Short mmCIF file of C-alpha atoms in Angstrom, two decimals:
data_model
loop_
_atom_site.label_atom_id
_atom_site.label_comp_id
_atom_site.label_asym_id
_atom_site.label_seq_id
_atom_site.Cartn_x
_atom_site.Cartn_y
_atom_site.Cartn_z
CA MET A 882 44.22 -43.48 -51.65
CA ARG A 883 46.40 -43.84 -48.41
CA ILE A 884 46.22 -41.84 -45.63
CA LEU A 885 49.65 -42.66 -43.54
CA VAL A 886 49.74 -41.76 -39.99
CA ILE A 887 53.38 -41.67 -38.39
CA GLY A 888 53.31 -41.97 -34.79
CA GLY A 889 50.74 -44.42 -32.35
CA GLY A 890 50.58 -41.81 -29.31
CA TYR A 891 47.80 -39.23 -28.52
CA VAL A 892 47.81 -37.15 -31.78
CA GLY A 893 48.26 -40.42 -33.96
CA MET A 894 45.78 -42.47 -32.01
CA TYR A 895 43.47 -39.91 -32.41
CA THR A 896 43.08 -39.16 -35.55
CA ALA A 897 43.16 -42.32 -37.05
CA LEU A 898 40.24 -43.21 -34.49
CA ARG A 899 38.60 -39.81 -35.98
CA LEU A 900 39.33 -40.84 -39.60
CA GLN A 901 37.84 -44.11 -38.72
CA LYS A 902 34.79 -42.69 -37.64
CA LYS A 903 33.92 -40.27 -40.65
CA LEU A 904 35.63 -42.41 -43.38
CA LYS A 905 33.69 -45.77 -42.77
CA ILE A 906 32.45 -46.24 -46.14
CA GLU A 907 35.46 -45.17 -48.18
CA LEU A 908 37.27 -47.78 -45.80
CA LYS A 909 34.68 -50.62 -46.58
CA ARG A 910 34.76 -49.40 -49.96
CA ALA A 911 38.54 -50.02 -49.70
CA ARG A 912 38.28 -53.34 -48.28
CA GLU A 913 35.91 -54.51 -51.12
CA GLY A 914 38.70 -53.66 -53.45
CA LYS A 915 36.23 -50.66 -54.85
CA GLY A 916 38.66 -47.85 -54.17
CA GLY A 917 38.19 -46.11 -51.46
CA VAL A 918 40.72 -44.61 -48.94
CA GLU A 919 43.36 -46.99 -46.10
CA ILE A 920 44.04 -45.59 -43.10
CA ALA A 921 47.64 -46.84 -42.01
CA VAL A 922 49.50 -46.04 -38.89
CA VAL A 923 53.30 -46.68 -38.31
CA SER A 924 53.57 -46.91 -34.80
CA PRO A 925 57.60 -48.45 -33.39
CA GLU A 926 54.89 -50.34 -30.75
CA PRO A 927 51.20 -51.94 -30.44
CA TYR A 928 49.63 -49.89 -28.54
CA MET A 929 49.48 -46.07 -27.03
CA THR A 930 50.53 -44.96 -23.23
CA TYR A 931 48.73 -42.73 -21.74
CA GLN A 932 51.42 -41.16 -19.56
CA PRO A 933 49.54 -39.03 -16.87
CA PHE A 934 49.47 -42.84 -15.38
CA LEU A 935 53.02 -43.29 -15.68
CA PRO A 936 53.65 -42.29 -11.99
CA GLU A 937 51.40 -44.54 -10.52
CA ALA A 938 52.07 -47.04 -12.27
CA GLY A 939 55.98 -46.98 -11.34
CA ALA A 940 54.32 -46.72 -7.72
CA GLY A 941 52.12 -50.15 -8.61
CA SER A 942 49.15 -47.68 -8.05
CA ILE A 943 47.64 -48.80 -11.49
CA SER A 944 48.72 -52.22 -13.59
CA PRO A 945 51.39 -51.15 -16.29
CA ARG A 946 48.29 -53.21 -19.14
CA HIS A 947 46.02 -50.27 -17.85
CA VAL A 948 48.12 -47.92 -18.69
CA VAL A 949 48.59 -48.58 -22.31
CA VAL A 950 45.41 -48.82 -25.05
CA PRO A 951 46.43 -52.05 -28.24
CA LEU A 952 45.81 -50.11 -30.87
CA ARG A 953 44.96 -52.91 -33.20
CA ARG A 954 41.67 -53.24 -30.82
CA VAL A 955 40.73 -49.68 -31.00
CA LEU A 956 41.74 -48.98 -34.50
CA ARG A 957 40.17 -52.60 -35.93
CA ASP A 958 39.84 -50.74 -39.33
CA CYS A 959 43.42 -49.22 -39.68
CA ARG A 960 46.19 -51.08 -41.02
CA ILE A 961 48.75 -50.66 -37.73
CA ILE A 962 52.55 -51.55 -39.03
CA VAL A 963 54.58 -51.80 -36.24
CA GLY A 964 57.98 -50.55 -36.74
CA GLU A 965 59.98 -47.17 -36.85
CA ALA A 966 59.62 -44.21 -40.12
CA ARG A 967 63.47 -43.34 -40.38
CA GLN A 968 62.62 -41.27 -43.68
CA ILE A 969 60.01 -38.76 -45.24
CA GLU A 970 60.07 -37.78 -48.84
CA HIS A 971 57.02 -35.72 -48.87
CA ALA A 972 58.30 -34.73 -52.89
CA ASP A 973 57.22 -38.60 -53.62
CA ARG A 974 55.72 -38.94 -51.26
CA VAL A 975 57.28 -42.01 -49.90
CA ALA A 976 57.74 -43.00 -46.42
CA THR A 977 60.84 -45.64 -45.52
CA VAL A 978 59.69 -48.00 -42.53
CA GLU A 979 62.20 -50.31 -41.02
CA THR A 980 60.43 -52.72 -39.18
CA ALA A 981 61.01 -55.84 -36.53
CA ALA A 982 60.82 -57.83 -39.89
CA THR A 983 63.04 -56.19 -42.26
CA GLY A 984 66.76 -57.48 -40.55
CA GLU A 985 64.85 -61.63 -40.66
CA GLU A 986 63.84 -60.94 -44.35
CA GLY A 987 67.54 -59.92 -45.27
CA GLY A 988 65.94 -57.57 -47.52
CA GLY A 989 65.12 -53.58 -47.59
CA PRO A 990 62.74 -51.48 -45.36
CA LEU A 991 59.23 -50.79 -46.58
CA ARG A 992 58.62 -48.01 -48.75
CA LEU A 993 55.20 -46.95 -48.37
CA HIS A 994 53.07 -44.37 -51.03
CA TYR A 995 50.87 -42.54 -49.21
CA ASP A 996 48.70 -39.63 -50.46
CA GLU A 997 48.19 -38.01 -47.18
CA LEU A 998 50.78 -37.89 -44.54
CA VAL A 999 49.97 -36.88 -40.45
CA LEU A 1000 53.07 -36.53 -38.82
CA ALA A 1001 52.96 -37.15 -35.49
CA PRO A 1002 55.93 -39.09 -33.27
CA GLY A 1003 55.79 -37.45 -30.41
CA SER A 1004 58.83 -36.23 -28.49
CA VAL A 1005 62.01 -38.05 -26.87
CA SER A 1006 64.15 -37.33 -24.39
CA ARG A 1007 66.63 -34.45 -24.22
CA ALA A 1008 69.31 -36.31 -23.26
CA LEU A 1009 72.71 -33.16 -22.46
CA PRO A 1010 76.22 -33.92 -22.17
CA VAL A 1011 76.85 -34.04 -18.97
CA PRO A 1012 79.54 -36.60 -18.63
CA GLY A 1013 78.73 -40.61 -17.34
CA LEU A 1014 74.91 -39.52 -17.94
CA ALA A 1015 74.67 -42.03 -20.29
CA ASP A 1016 75.90 -44.96 -19.10
CA VAL A 1017 73.84 -44.20 -15.64
CA GLY A 1018 70.58 -42.21 -16.58
CA ILE A 1019 67.00 -43.37 -16.33
CA GLY A 1020 64.31 -41.74 -18.24
CA PHE A 1021 60.37 -41.73 -17.56
CA LYS A 1022 58.71 -41.23 -20.76
CA THR A 1023 57.50 -45.33 -21.27
CA VAL A 1024 55.92 -47.37 -19.23
CA GLU A 1025 58.83 -50.30 -19.95
CA GLU A 1026 60.44 -47.46 -18.16
CA ALA A 1027 58.09 -46.68 -15.56
CA ILE A 1028 57.73 -50.30 -14.43
CA GLY A 1029 61.89 -51.01 -14.41
CA LEU A 1030 62.53 -47.92 -12.40
CA ARG A 1031 59.87 -49.00 -9.88
CA ASN A 1032 61.85 -52.45 -9.71
CA HIS A 1033 65.60 -50.57 -9.66
CA VAL A 1034 64.21 -48.54 -6.35
CA LEU A 1035 62.84 -51.71 -4.83
CA GLU A 1036 66.12 -53.52 -5.57
CA GLN A 1037 68.36 -50.71 -4.08
CA LEU A 1038 66.16 -50.79 -1.02
CA ASP A 1039 67.09 -55.16 -0.64
CA ILE A 1040 70.48 -53.71 -1.09
CA ALA A 1041 71.00 -51.23 1.48
CA SER A 1042 69.14 -53.86 4.05
CA SER A 1043 71.69 -56.74 2.98
CA THR A 1044 75.37 -54.57 2.79
CA ARG A 1045 77.35 -54.04 5.69
CA ASP A 1046 78.91 -51.21 3.61
CA PRO A 1047 77.88 -47.80 4.79
CA GLU A 1048 78.88 -46.22 1.67
CA ILE A 1049 77.10 -48.54 -0.58
CA ARG A 1050 74.04 -48.58 1.91
CA ASP A 1051 74.36 -44.70 1.48
CA ALA A 1052 74.09 -44.92 -2.09
CA ALA A 1053 71.98 -47.02 -2.95
CA LEU A 1054 68.97 -45.39 -0.05
CA THR A 1055 69.93 -41.31 -2.78
CA PHE A 1056 67.27 -40.90 -5.53
CA VAL A 1057 68.70 -38.10 -7.71
CA PHE A 1058 66.18 -37.06 -10.09
CA VAL A 1059 66.38 -34.11 -12.73
CA GLY A 1060 63.70 -31.80 -14.17
CA GLY A 1061 61.07 -29.81 -12.10
CA GLY A 1062 58.34 -30.55 -15.12
CA TYR A 1063 55.45 -32.82 -14.72
CA ALA A 1064 57.49 -35.68 -15.23
CA GLY A 1065 59.73 -35.63 -13.01
CA VAL A 1066 57.91 -34.09 -9.59
CA GLU A 1067 54.79 -36.53 -9.99
CA ALA A 1068 57.81 -39.83 -10.81
CA LEU A 1069 59.30 -38.34 -7.56
CA ALA A 1070 56.62 -38.09 -5.19
CA GLU A 1071 55.24 -41.24 -6.39
CA LEU A 1072 57.94 -43.34 -5.88
CA GLU A 1073 58.72 -41.27 -2.66
CA ASP A 1074 55.15 -42.86 -1.00
CA MET A 1075 56.24 -45.88 -2.29
CA ALA A 1076 59.42 -46.70 -0.84
CA ARG A 1077 58.14 -44.60 2.24
CA TYR A 1078 56.01 -46.88 2.36
CA ALA A 1079 57.80 -50.11 1.86
CA CYS A 1080 60.49 -49.22 4.92
CA ARG A 1081 58.10 -50.29 7.52
CA TYR A 1082 58.90 -53.87 5.72
CA TYR A 1083 62.54 -53.92 6.44
CA HIS A 1084 63.59 -54.40 9.88
CA ASN A 1085 66.74 -52.48 9.61
CA LEU A 1086 65.35 -49.70 6.94
CA ARG A 1087 63.90 -46.55 8.22
CA PRO A 1088 61.84 -43.69 5.85
CA GLU A 1089 64.14 -41.09 6.86
CA GLU A 1090 67.29 -43.03 5.77
CA LEU A 1091 66.39 -42.32 1.94
CA LYS A 1092 67.17 -39.38 0.18
CA TRP A 1093 65.26 -38.15 -2.50
CA ILE A 1094 67.00 -34.83 -4.21
CA LEU A 1095 65.27 -33.16 -7.22
CA VAL A 1096 67.31 -31.32 -8.95
CA GLU A 1097 65.63 -27.89 -11.33
CA ALA A 1098 67.73 -25.86 -13.59
CA THR A 1099 65.17 -22.67 -13.44
CA GLY A 1100 63.62 -21.03 -10.56
CA ARG A 1101 60.86 -23.09 -9.63
CA ILE A 1102 58.98 -26.82 -10.54
CA LEU A 1103 55.26 -26.66 -12.39
CA PRO A 1104 55.17 -23.82 -14.17
CA GLU A 1105 52.05 -24.95 -15.64
CA VAL A 1106 50.14 -24.54 -12.54
CA GLY A 1107 51.51 -21.00 -11.91
CA ASP A 1108 54.06 -19.44 -9.61
CA GLU A 1109 51.66 -20.04 -6.00
CA MET A 1110 50.85 -23.82 -6.85
CA GLY A 1111 54.44 -24.06 -7.70
CA GLY A 1112 55.71 -22.79 -4.44
CA TYR A 1113 53.26 -24.76 -2.88
CA ALA A 1114 54.41 -28.12 -4.69
CA VAL A 1115 58.29 -27.03 -3.26
CA ARG A 1116 57.10 -26.51 -0.02
CA GLU A 1117 54.84 -29.43 0.11
CA LEU A 1118 57.97 -31.86 -1.21
CA ARG A 1119 60.34 -30.02 1.32
CA ALA A 1120 57.72 -30.65 3.70
CA ARG A 1121 58.43 -34.50 3.07
CA ALA A 1122 61.99 -34.01 3.88
CA ILE A 1123 62.99 -34.02 -0.08
CA ASP A 1124 65.59 -32.28 -1.36
CA VAL A 1125 64.71 -29.78 -3.71
CA ARG A 1126 67.21 -27.61 -5.45
CA LEU A 1127 66.33 -24.78 -7.79
CA ASP A 1128 68.58 -23.02 -10.07
CA THR A 1129 70.89 -25.99 -9.52
CA ARG A 1130 72.19 -28.19 -13.09
CA LEU A 1131 73.77 -31.29 -13.01
CA GLU A 1132 77.70 -31.26 -14.24
CA SER A 1133 78.53 -34.70 -13.96
CA CYS A 1134 77.44 -38.16 -12.74
CA GLU A 1135 80.48 -40.44 -13.48
CA ASN A 1136 81.44 -43.12 -11.45
CA ARG A 1137 77.44 -42.92 -9.59
CA VAL A 1138 77.91 -39.63 -7.83
CA ALA A 1139 76.33 -36.83 -8.90
CA VAL A 1140 77.55 -33.54 -9.31
CA LEU A 1141 75.35 -30.20 -8.88
CA SER A 1142 76.48 -26.71 -9.97
CA ASP A 1143 76.11 -25.74 -6.17
CA GLY A 1144 79.48 -27.67 -5.76
CA SER A 1145 77.40 -31.11 -4.04
CA ARG A 1146 78.82 -34.23 -4.50
CA HIS A 1147 76.02 -36.65 -3.57
CA PRO A 1148 76.71 -40.24 -4.68
CA CYS A 1149 73.63 -42.55 -5.44
CA ARG A 1150 72.49 -45.99 -7.42
CA THR A 1151 69.75 -43.88 -9.04
CA LEU A 1152 69.74 -40.73 -11.22
CA VAL A 1153 66.42 -40.25 -13.28
CA TRP A 1154 66.75 -37.62 -16.24
CA THR A 1155 63.55 -36.10 -17.13
CA ALA A 1156 64.79 -32.30 -18.23
CA GLY A 1157 62.91 -31.75 -20.86
CA VAL A 1158 62.00 -33.51 -24.62
CA LYS A 1159 62.91 -32.63 -27.54
CA PRO A 1160 61.06 -33.62 -31.58
CA HIS A 1161 61.78 -37.25 -32.76
CA PRO A 1162 64.82 -38.03 -35.01
CA ILE A 1163 62.40 -39.16 -37.92
CA VAL A 1164 60.90 -34.68 -37.88
CA SER A 1165 64.49 -34.11 -39.17
CA ALA A 1166 64.44 -36.90 -41.87
CA THR A 1167 62.29 -34.96 -43.95
CA ASP A 1168 61.99 -33.21 -46.45
CA LEU A 1169 59.21 -30.63 -44.76
CA PRO A 1170 60.16 -27.15 -42.73
CA ARG A 1171 61.54 -26.61 -39.50
CA THR A 1172 61.28 -23.72 -36.95
CA GLU A 1173 64.87 -23.02 -35.19
CA ARG A 1174 63.56 -25.51 -32.59
CA GLY A 1175 63.46 -28.10 -34.83
CA ARG A 1176 59.34 -28.88 -34.27
CA LEU A 1177 57.83 -28.80 -37.99
CA SER A 1178 56.19 -25.40 -38.95
CA CYS A 1179 52.45 -25.53 -38.65
CA THR A 1180 49.41 -23.28 -39.90
CA ALA A 1181 46.89 -22.78 -37.84
CA THR A 1182 44.85 -25.92 -39.56
CA LEU A 1183 47.24 -28.13 -39.00
CA GLN A 1184 48.80 -28.15 -42.06
CA VAL A 1185 52.35 -28.75 -42.43
CA GLU A 1186 53.71 -24.66 -44.26
CA GLY A 1187 54.62 -24.89 -48.01
CA ALA A 1188 53.72 -28.56 -47.80
CA GLU A 1189 50.24 -30.05 -49.52
CA HIS A 1190 48.96 -32.94 -47.94
CA ALA A 1191 51.27 -33.57 -45.13
CA TRP A 1192 49.77 -32.73 -41.76
CA ALA A 1193 50.67 -32.37 -38.00
CA ALA A 1194 50.19 -31.60 -34.65
CA GLY A 1195 51.22 -32.62 -31.09
CA ASP A 1196 54.74 -32.65 -29.29
CA ALA A 1197 56.56 -32.35 -32.47
CA ALA A 1198 54.62 -29.58 -34.07
CA ALA A 1199 54.74 -25.69 -34.02
CA VAL A 1200 51.13 -24.92 -33.55
CA PRO A 1201 50.14 -21.14 -33.91
CA ASP A 1202 47.98 -20.83 -30.61
CA LEU A 1203 45.26 -18.23 -31.82
CA THR A 1204 43.93 -17.72 -28.11
CA ALA A 1205 46.72 -16.19 -27.27
CA GLU A 1206 47.02 -12.04 -26.35
CA GLU A 1207 50.29 -11.87 -28.22
CA PRO A 1208 51.13 -12.71 -31.74
CA GLY A 1209 53.64 -15.47 -32.62
CA VAL A 1210 52.53 -17.87 -29.49
CA GLU A 1211 52.72 -20.81 -29.99
CA CYS A 1212 50.61 -23.87 -28.20
CA ALA A 1213 52.42 -25.57 -25.76
CA PRO A 1214 53.51 -29.72 -26.67
CA ASN A 1215 51.17 -30.99 -23.63
CA ALA A 1216 48.51 -33.84 -23.69
CA GLN A 1217 45.91 -31.19 -23.76
CA HIS A 1218 46.67 -29.75 -26.94
CA ALA A 1219 47.35 -32.76 -28.95
CA VAL A 1220 44.24 -34.46 -28.05
CA ARG A 1221 41.94 -31.56 -29.54
CA GLN A 1222 44.17 -31.06 -32.05
CA ALA A 1223 43.98 -34.92 -33.14
CA ARG A 1224 40.37 -33.90 -33.54
CA VAL A 1225 40.56 -30.81 -35.73
CA LEU A 1226 43.13 -32.54 -38.10
CA ALA A 1227 41.29 -35.49 -39.07
CA ASP A 1228 37.88 -33.33 -39.93
CA ASN A 1229 40.08 -31.20 -42.10
CA ILE A 1230 41.45 -33.76 -43.88
CA VAL A 1231 37.87 -35.30 -44.16
CA ALA A 1232 37.13 -31.87 -45.04
CA VAL A 1233 39.71 -31.54 -48.12
CA LEU A 1234 38.83 -34.71 -49.41
CA HIS A 1235 35.37 -33.97 -49.42
CA GLY A 1236 36.18 -30.50 -50.80
CA ARG A 1237 34.91 -28.38 -47.49
CA PRO A 1238 36.82 -25.16 -45.89
CA GLN A 1239 38.63 -26.29 -43.54
CA THR A 1240 38.58 -25.28 -39.78
CA ALA A 1241 41.68 -23.52 -37.63
CA TYR A 1242 42.44 -24.79 -34.55
CA ARG A 1243 41.09 -22.50 -30.90
CA HIS A 1244 41.45 -23.40 -27.90
CA ALA A 1245 41.68 -21.74 -25.12
CA TYR A 1246 44.63 -23.32 -22.18
CA ALA A 1247 42.39 -25.15 -18.83
CA GLY A 1248 44.54 -25.11 -16.18
CA SER A 1249 46.64 -28.08 -14.90
CA VAL A 1250 46.48 -30.45 -12.61
CA ALA A 1251 49.43 -32.56 -10.84
CA SER A 1252 49.60 -35.31 -8.55
CA LEU A 1253 52.22 -35.39 -5.69
CA GLY A 1254 51.98 -38.55 -4.34
CA LEU A 1255 49.03 -40.51 -2.82
CA HIS A 1256 45.96 -37.94 -1.48
CA LYS A 1257 47.85 -34.69 -2.25
CA GLY A 1258 48.47 -32.59 -5.33
CA VAL A 1259 48.00 -29.23 -7.01
CA ALA A 1260 46.09 -28.24 -9.92
CA ARG A 1261 45.33 -24.59 -11.34
CA VAL A 1262 41.75 -24.82 -14.01
CA TYR A 1263 39.99 -22.03 -15.38
CA GLY A 1264 41.89 -19.56 -12.95
CA ARG A 1265 41.18 -21.65 -9.44
CA ARG A 1266 43.67 -22.80 -7.45
CA LEU A 1267 43.47 -26.06 -5.59
CA LYS A 1268 45.39 -28.48 -3.47
CA GLY A 1269 45.76 -31.05 -1.17
CA TYR A 1270 43.26 -33.20 -1.66
CA PRO A 1271 40.95 -31.55 -3.24
CA ALA A 1272 43.73 -31.20 -6.26
CA TRP A 1273 44.46 -34.88 -6.52
CA PHE A 1274 41.35 -36.14 -6.71
CA MET A 1275 40.22 -33.27 -9.54
CA HIS A 1276 44.05 -35.27 -10.87
CA ARG A 1277 42.31 -38.35 -10.83
CA VAL A 1278 39.10 -37.86 -11.88
CA TYR A 1279 40.04 -35.70 -14.78
CA HIS A 1280 42.70 -38.50 -16.07
CA LEU A 1281 40.66 -40.92 -16.06
CA SER A 1282 38.12 -38.83 -18.07
CA ARG A 1283 40.31 -38.73 -20.90
CA VAL A 1284 42.24 -42.32 -20.27
CA PRO A 1285 40.77 -44.14 -23.82
CA THR A 1286 38.31 -46.65 -24.46
CA PHE A 1287 35.75 -47.61 -21.08
CA ASN A 1288 37.19 -50.72 -20.67
CA ARG A 1289 40.66 -48.79 -19.80
CA LYS A 1290 38.44 -46.60 -17.55
CA ALA A 1291 36.94 -49.07 -15.56
CA ARG A 1292 39.90 -51.28 -15.03
CA VAL A 1293 41.48 -47.97 -13.90
CA LEU A 1294 38.21 -47.29 -11.70
CA ALA A 1295 38.58 -51.04 -10.27
CA GLU A 1296 42.24 -50.60 -9.52
CA TRP A 1297 41.70 -47.53 -7.17
CA THR A 1298 38.64 -48.83 -5.30
CA LEU A 1299 40.37 -52.05 -4.73
CA ALA A 1300 43.62 -49.93 -3.16
CA GLY A 1301 41.33 -48.60 -0.40
CA PHE A 1302 40.80 -51.75 0.89
CA PHE A 1303 44.09 -53.68 0.41
CA LYS A 1304 48.18 -52.68 1.13
CA ARG A 1305 50.34 -51.62 -1.74
CA GLU A 1306 52.36 -54.20 -3.61
CA ILE A 1307 56.12 -53.94 -2.47
CA VAL A 1308 58.04 -56.62 -4.72
CA SER A 1309 60.60 -56.19 -7.13
CA LEU A 1310 60.22 -58.06 -10.18
CA GLY A 1311 63.40 -56.89 -11.83
CA SER A 1312 63.63 -60.64 -13.15
CA LEU A 1313 61.41 -60.05 -15.77
CA GLU A 1314 63.60 -57.10 -17.79
CA HIS A 1315 65.60 -60.55 -18.18
CA PRO A 1316 63.43 -63.54 -18.44
CA ARG A 1317 66.17 -66.07 -19.92
CA ALA A 1318 68.16 -65.59 -17.13
CA GLU A 1319 67.02 -68.55 -15.53
CA PHE A 1320 67.37 -70.83 -17.66
CA GLU A 1321 71.01 -69.33 -18.91
CA ILE A 1322 71.86 -70.13 -15.68
CA ALA A 1323 70.89 -73.95 -15.68
CA ALA A 1324 72.31 -74.12 -18.63
CA GLY A 1325 75.57 -73.25 -17.85
CA ASP A 1326 77.38 -73.79 -15.00
CA GLY A 1327 74.67 -72.99 -12.17
CA HIS A 1328 75.75 -70.70 -10.87
CA ARG A 1329 74.19 -67.01 -10.45
CA PRO A 1330 76.84 -64.28 -12.02
CA GLY A 1331 76.97 -61.39 -9.07
CA LYS A 1332 75.82 -57.73 -10.10
CA PRO A 1333 77.85 -54.96 -10.20
#
């Protein structure tokens, strides 16, 4: 028997981890060739990314390798398949998976047969048809994007410090972030902190010359923390000379000029897009029922409606919120629900295998915390509102308690402790993104090509 888990994020990893714990005897029998159960996890990367730490990784407060959790180390009794699920035919219980070896072997993709399916691919950035966005936009959902953005921001400071052209200088020092949710606000706040600190090491740059713009289409930011704390966050950011534009949309960013719906134009070399997410494309490549928004229709027990042996949770699943006062409300697609849903999902699969009754997912939303940079934050936890240093401290304590494995907790805590004694690192390692560049130069004419 095979349980196939699609996705190695919060739901995928935590579901497999709990199944691994609950089905020890069955897994052992499978390894001995005596039947039993095999757990196969399909993930495009061999690690799980703890996304709440991406802003701090981007700002250099945490090493990027401590933001990810190696799946092979955590899921030792599971079969890890690094690849992308392209199609799922649940009627035949078959998943089509492409791996890195698919092209090398010259053959077709893998066709994995399964008995139970856990579909937890997460979400991807929702890019709107804004002219120029696909050419210049930078996302903020992966550790690669976070580190790439850090290198890019520091590189812009180098460009501004070196150029004699005032237009290039102004564009290099203008940073536009689109989206007022967690990702956009925390990324902007942490990187603004880092860039302002870095300016002290440039002889001709001053922090007040940097222009940071946050563009949000609605009338508030950080809706999860409530109107009062969201308003405080706006005031805090504006007090740091960050231009927060509410009820404003990005109309175009062609030729490196951000054109906003309020008529303003901002030449810039940095445009970060964090304006929402959508379910992973694999969801639409299945024969499973979906909602109008493209998420999988699920019951409170986390089974896909009308599809036996199919389960889902997390960003790609529409799970009814049994704690809501009004009927028809769905659980918010966030990490708080995803981790808890994974536990219930795994327990329900074990219950089905052992002929026991299932449990409905029920969790009252505890609250939210958000960082606004070093020693600054907002929070709303169990109805209590916090701001400033207490909220920032709670943000760190909460996420330190939630990051998987003791190994990662210890390493992150050590880095935070050392950061209190030493100065920030302000080195751009953009060359890491092109490791063969130096060799290509040496093998060519020996001259470094100019950057656009």
